[in-house]
JSON list of C-alpha atoms in Angstrom, two decimals:
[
{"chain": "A", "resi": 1, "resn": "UNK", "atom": "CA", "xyz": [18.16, -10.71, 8.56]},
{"chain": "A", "resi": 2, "resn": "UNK", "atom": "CA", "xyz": [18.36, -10.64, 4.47]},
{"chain": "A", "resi": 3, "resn": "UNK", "atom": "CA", "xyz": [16.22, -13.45, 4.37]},
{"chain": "A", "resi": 4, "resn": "UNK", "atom": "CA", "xyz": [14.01, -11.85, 6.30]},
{"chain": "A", "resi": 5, "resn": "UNK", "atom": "CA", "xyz": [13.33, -8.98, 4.72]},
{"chain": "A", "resi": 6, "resn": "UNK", "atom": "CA", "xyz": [13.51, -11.25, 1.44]},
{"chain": "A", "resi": 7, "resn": "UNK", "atom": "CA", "xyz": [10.61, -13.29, 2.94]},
{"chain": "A", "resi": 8, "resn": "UNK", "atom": "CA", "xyz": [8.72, -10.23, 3.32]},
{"chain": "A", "resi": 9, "resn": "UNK", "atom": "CA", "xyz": [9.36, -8.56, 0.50]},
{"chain": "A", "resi": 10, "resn": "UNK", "atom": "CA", "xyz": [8.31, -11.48, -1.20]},
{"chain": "A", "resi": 11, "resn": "UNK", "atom": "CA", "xyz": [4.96, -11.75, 0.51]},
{"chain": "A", "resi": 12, "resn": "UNK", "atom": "CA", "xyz": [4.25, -7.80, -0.35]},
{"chain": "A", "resi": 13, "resn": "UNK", "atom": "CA", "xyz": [4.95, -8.41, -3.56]},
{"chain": "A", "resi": 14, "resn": "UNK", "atom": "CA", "xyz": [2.47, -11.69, -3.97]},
{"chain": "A", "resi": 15, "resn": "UNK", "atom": "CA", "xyz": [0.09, -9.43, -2.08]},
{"chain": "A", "resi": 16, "resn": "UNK", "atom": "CA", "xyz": [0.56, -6.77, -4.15]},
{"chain": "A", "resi": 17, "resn": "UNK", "atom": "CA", "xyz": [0.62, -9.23, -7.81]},
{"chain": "A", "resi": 18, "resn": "UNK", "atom": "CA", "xyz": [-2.56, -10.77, -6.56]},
{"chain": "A", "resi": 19, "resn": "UNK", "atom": "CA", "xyz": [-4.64, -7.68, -4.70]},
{"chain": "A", "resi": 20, "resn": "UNK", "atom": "CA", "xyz": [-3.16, -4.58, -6.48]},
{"chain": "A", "resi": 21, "resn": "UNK", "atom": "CA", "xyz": [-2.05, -2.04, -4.43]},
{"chain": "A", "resi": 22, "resn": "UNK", "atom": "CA", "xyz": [-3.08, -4.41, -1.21]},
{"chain": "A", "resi": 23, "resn": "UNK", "atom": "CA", "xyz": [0.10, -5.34, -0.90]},
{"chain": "A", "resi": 24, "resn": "UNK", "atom": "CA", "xyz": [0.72, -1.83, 1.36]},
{"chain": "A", "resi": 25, "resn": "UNK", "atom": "CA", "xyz": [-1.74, -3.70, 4.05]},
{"chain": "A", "resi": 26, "resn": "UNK", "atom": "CA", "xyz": [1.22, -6.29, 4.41]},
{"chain": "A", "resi": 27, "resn": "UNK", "atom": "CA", "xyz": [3.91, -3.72, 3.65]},
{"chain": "A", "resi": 28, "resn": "UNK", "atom": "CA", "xyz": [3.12, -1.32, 6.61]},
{"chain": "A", "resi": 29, "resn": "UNK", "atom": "CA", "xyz": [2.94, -3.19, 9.48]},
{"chain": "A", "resi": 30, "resn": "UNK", "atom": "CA", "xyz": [5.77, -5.72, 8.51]},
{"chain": "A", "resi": 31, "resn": "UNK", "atom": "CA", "xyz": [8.09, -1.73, 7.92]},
{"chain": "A", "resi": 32, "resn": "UNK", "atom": "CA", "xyz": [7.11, -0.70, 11.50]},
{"chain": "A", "resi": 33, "resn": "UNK", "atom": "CA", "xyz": [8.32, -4.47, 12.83]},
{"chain": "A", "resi": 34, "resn": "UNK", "atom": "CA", "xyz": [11.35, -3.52, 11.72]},
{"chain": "A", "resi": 35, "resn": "UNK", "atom": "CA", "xyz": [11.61, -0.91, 13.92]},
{"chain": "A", "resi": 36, "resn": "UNK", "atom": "CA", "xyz": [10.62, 1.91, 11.40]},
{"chain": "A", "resi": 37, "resn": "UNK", "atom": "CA", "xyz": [8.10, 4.41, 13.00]},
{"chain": "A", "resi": 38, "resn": "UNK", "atom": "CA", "xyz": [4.43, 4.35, 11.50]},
{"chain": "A", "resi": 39, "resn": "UNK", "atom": "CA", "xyz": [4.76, 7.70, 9.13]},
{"chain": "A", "resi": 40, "resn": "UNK", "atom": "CA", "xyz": [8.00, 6.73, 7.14]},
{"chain": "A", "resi": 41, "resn": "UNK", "atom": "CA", "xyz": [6.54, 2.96, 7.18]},
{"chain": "A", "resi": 42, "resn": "UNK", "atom": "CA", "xyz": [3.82, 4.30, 5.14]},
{"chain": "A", "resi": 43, "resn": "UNK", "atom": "CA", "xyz": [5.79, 6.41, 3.11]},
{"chain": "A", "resi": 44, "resn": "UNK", "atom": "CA", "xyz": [8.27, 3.83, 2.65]},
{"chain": "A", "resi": 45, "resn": "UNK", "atom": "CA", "xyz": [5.25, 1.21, 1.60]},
{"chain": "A", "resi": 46, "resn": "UNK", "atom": "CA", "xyz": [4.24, 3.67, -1.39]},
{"chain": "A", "resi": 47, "resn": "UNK", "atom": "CA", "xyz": [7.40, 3.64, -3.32]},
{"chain": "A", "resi": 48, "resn": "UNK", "atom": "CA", "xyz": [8.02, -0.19, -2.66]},
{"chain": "A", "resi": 49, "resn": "UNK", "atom": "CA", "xyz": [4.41, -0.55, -3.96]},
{"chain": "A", "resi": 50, "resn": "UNK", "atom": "CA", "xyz": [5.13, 1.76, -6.31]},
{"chain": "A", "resi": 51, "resn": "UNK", "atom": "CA", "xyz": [7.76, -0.49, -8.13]},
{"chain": "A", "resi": 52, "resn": "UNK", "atom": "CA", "xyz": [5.82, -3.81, -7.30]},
{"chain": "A", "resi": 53, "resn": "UNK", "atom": "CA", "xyz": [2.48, -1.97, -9.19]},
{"chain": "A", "resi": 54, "resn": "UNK", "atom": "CA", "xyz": [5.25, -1.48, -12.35]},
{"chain": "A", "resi": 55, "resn": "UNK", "atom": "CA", "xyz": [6.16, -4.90, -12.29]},
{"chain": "A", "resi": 56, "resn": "UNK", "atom": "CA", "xyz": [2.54, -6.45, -11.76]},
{"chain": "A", "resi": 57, "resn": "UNK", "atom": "CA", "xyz": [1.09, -3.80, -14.52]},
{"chain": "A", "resi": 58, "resn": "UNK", "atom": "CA", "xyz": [3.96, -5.58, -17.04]},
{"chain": "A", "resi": 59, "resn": "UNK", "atom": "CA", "xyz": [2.42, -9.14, -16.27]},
{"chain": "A", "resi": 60, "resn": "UNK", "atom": "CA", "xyz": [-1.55, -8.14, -16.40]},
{"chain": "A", "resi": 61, "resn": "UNK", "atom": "CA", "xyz": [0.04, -6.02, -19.90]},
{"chain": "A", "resi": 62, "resn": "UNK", "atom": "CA", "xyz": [1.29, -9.03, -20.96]},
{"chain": "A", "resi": 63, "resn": "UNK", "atom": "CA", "xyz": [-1.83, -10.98, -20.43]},
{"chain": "A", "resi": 64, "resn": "UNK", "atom": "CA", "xyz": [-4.14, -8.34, -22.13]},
{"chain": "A", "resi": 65, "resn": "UNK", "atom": "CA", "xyz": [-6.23, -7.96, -18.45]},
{"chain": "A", "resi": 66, "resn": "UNK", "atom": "CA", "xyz": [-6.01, -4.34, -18.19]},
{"chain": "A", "resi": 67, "resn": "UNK", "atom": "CA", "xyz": [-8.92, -1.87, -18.99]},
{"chain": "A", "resi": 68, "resn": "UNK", "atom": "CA", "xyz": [-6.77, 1.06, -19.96]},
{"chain": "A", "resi": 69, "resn": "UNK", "atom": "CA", "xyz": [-9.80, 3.33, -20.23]},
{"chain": "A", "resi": 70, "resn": "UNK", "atom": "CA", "xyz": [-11.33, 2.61, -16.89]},
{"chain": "A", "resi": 71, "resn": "UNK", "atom": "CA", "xyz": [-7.58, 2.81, -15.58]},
{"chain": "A", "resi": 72, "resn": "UNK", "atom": "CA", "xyz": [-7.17, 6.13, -17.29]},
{"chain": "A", "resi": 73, "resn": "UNK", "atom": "CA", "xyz": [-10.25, 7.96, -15.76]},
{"chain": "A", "resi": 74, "resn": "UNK", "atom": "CA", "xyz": [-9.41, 7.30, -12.09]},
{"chain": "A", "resi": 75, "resn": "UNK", "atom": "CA", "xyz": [-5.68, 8.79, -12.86]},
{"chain": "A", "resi": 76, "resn": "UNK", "atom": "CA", "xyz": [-6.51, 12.34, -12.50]},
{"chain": "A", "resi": 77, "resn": "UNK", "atom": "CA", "xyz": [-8.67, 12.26, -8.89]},
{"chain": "A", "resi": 78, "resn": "UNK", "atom": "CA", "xyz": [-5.73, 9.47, -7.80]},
{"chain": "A", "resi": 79, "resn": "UNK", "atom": "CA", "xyz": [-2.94, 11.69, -7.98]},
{"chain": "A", "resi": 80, "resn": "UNK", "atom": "CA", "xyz": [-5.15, 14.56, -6.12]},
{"chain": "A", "resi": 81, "resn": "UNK", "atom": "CA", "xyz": [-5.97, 12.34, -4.02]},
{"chain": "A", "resi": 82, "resn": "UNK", "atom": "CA", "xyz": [-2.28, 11.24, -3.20]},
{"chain": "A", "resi": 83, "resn": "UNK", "atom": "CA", "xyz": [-1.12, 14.49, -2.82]},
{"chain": "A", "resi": 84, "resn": "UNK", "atom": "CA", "xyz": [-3.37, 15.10, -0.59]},
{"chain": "A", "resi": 85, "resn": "UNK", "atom": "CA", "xyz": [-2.93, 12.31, 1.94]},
{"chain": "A", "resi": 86, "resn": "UNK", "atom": "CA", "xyz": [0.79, 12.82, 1.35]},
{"chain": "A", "resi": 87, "resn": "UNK", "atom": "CA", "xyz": [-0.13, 16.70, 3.02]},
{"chain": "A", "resi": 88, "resn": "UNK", "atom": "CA", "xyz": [-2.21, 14.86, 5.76]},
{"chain": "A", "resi": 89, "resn": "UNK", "atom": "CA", "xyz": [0.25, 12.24, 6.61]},
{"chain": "A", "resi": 90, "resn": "UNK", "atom": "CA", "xyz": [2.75, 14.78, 7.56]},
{"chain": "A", "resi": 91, "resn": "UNK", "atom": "CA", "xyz": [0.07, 16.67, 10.20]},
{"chain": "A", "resi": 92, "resn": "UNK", "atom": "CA", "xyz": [-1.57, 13.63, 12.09]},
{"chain": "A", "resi": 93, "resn": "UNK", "atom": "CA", "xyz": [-0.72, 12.03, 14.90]},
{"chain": "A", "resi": 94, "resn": "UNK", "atom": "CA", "xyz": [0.96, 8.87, 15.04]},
{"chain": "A", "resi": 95, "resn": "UNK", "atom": "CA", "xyz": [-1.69, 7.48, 16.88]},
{"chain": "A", "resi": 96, "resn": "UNK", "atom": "CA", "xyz": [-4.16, 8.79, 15.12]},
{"chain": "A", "resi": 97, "resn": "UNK", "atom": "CA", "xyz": [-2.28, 7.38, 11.72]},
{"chain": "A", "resi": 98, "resn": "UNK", "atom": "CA", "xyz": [-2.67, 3.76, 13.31]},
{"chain": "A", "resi": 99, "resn": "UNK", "atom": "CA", "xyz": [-5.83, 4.20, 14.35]},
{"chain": "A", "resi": 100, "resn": "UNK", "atom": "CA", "xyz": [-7.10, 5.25, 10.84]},
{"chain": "A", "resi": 101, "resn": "UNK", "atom": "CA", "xyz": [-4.82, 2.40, 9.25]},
{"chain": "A", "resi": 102, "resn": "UNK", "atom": "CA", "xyz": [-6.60, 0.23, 11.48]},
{"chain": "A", "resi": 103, "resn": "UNK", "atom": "CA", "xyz": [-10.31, 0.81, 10.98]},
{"chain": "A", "resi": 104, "resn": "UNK", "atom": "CA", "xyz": [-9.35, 1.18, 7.32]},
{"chain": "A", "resi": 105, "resn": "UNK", "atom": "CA", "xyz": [-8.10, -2.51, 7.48]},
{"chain": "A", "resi": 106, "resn": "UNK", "atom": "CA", "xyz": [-11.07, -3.68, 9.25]},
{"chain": "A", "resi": 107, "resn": "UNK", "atom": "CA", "xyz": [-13.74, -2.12, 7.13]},
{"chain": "A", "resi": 108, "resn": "UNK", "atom": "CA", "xyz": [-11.48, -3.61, 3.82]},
{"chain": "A", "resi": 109, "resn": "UNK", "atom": "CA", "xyz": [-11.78, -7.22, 5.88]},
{"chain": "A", "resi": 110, "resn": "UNK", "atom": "CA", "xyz": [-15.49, -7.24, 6.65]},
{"chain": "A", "resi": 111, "resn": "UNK", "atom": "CA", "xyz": [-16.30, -6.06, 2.92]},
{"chain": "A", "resi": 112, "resn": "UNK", "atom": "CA", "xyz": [-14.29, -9.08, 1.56]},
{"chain": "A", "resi": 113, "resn": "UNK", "atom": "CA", "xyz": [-16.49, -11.04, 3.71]},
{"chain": "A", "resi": 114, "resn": "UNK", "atom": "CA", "xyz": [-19.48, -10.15, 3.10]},
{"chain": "A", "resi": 115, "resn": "UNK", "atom": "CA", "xyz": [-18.65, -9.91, -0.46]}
]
C-alpha cells in the first residue's frame, strides 16, 4: 500500500514538475481511488500541489525559466479566485463537482489537441 501511494505520488509530482499545477488532474481522481470522497480529494489535491508547485518553482528558479513579472500580475485575481472556488466547493453537489471536474478535463484534453 506505501508503494502505492509512493507510485502515485510520484506520478503527481512528474505531472505537476512537467505541467504546473496539472498535476491536480492526476491527483484527484487517483485521492478518490483511495476511497476519499470527491470534495476532500480536491481539497486534499491543493495542498499536495501546493508543496509539489514549491518544489518545482525551486528547480525552474534554479534554471532562470521563470517570468517573475508575468507570475506576479496573475497573483492577485489567483488568490480571489481560490477563495472563491474554495466557498463554492463547500455548496455543490458531489455530482455536480464531478461533473464540472469532468468537462473541465475534457475541454483541457481537446485544447492540447488541437493545439
Amino acid at each position: 500500500d506505501n508503494m502505492n501511494k509512493f507510485l502515485k505520488g510520484l506520478l503527481c509530482g512528474g505531472m505537476n514538475g512537467l505541467f504546473g499545477s496539472g498535476g491536480g488532474i492526476a491527483a484527484v481522481p487517483l485521492l478518490e481511488k483511495l476511497g476519499i470522497e470527491p470534495k476532500k480529494s480536491h481539497a486534499t489535491s491543493v495542498i499536495i500541489i501546493f508543496f509539489l508547485s514549491i518544489a518545482a518553482t525551486i528547480g525552474y528558479c534554479a534554471g532562470g525559466s521563470i517570468d517573475f513579472q508575468t507570475a506576479f500580475s496573475y497573483i492577485p485575481a489567483g488568490l480571489a479566485g481560490a477563495v472563491m472556488g474554495t466557498v463554492l466547493l463547500k455548496k455543490i453537489d458531489n455530482s455536480v463537482l464531478r461533473r464540472i471536474f469532468g468537462v473541465i478535463m475534457l475541454i483541457s484534453a481537446v485544447r492540447m489537441i488541437t493545439g
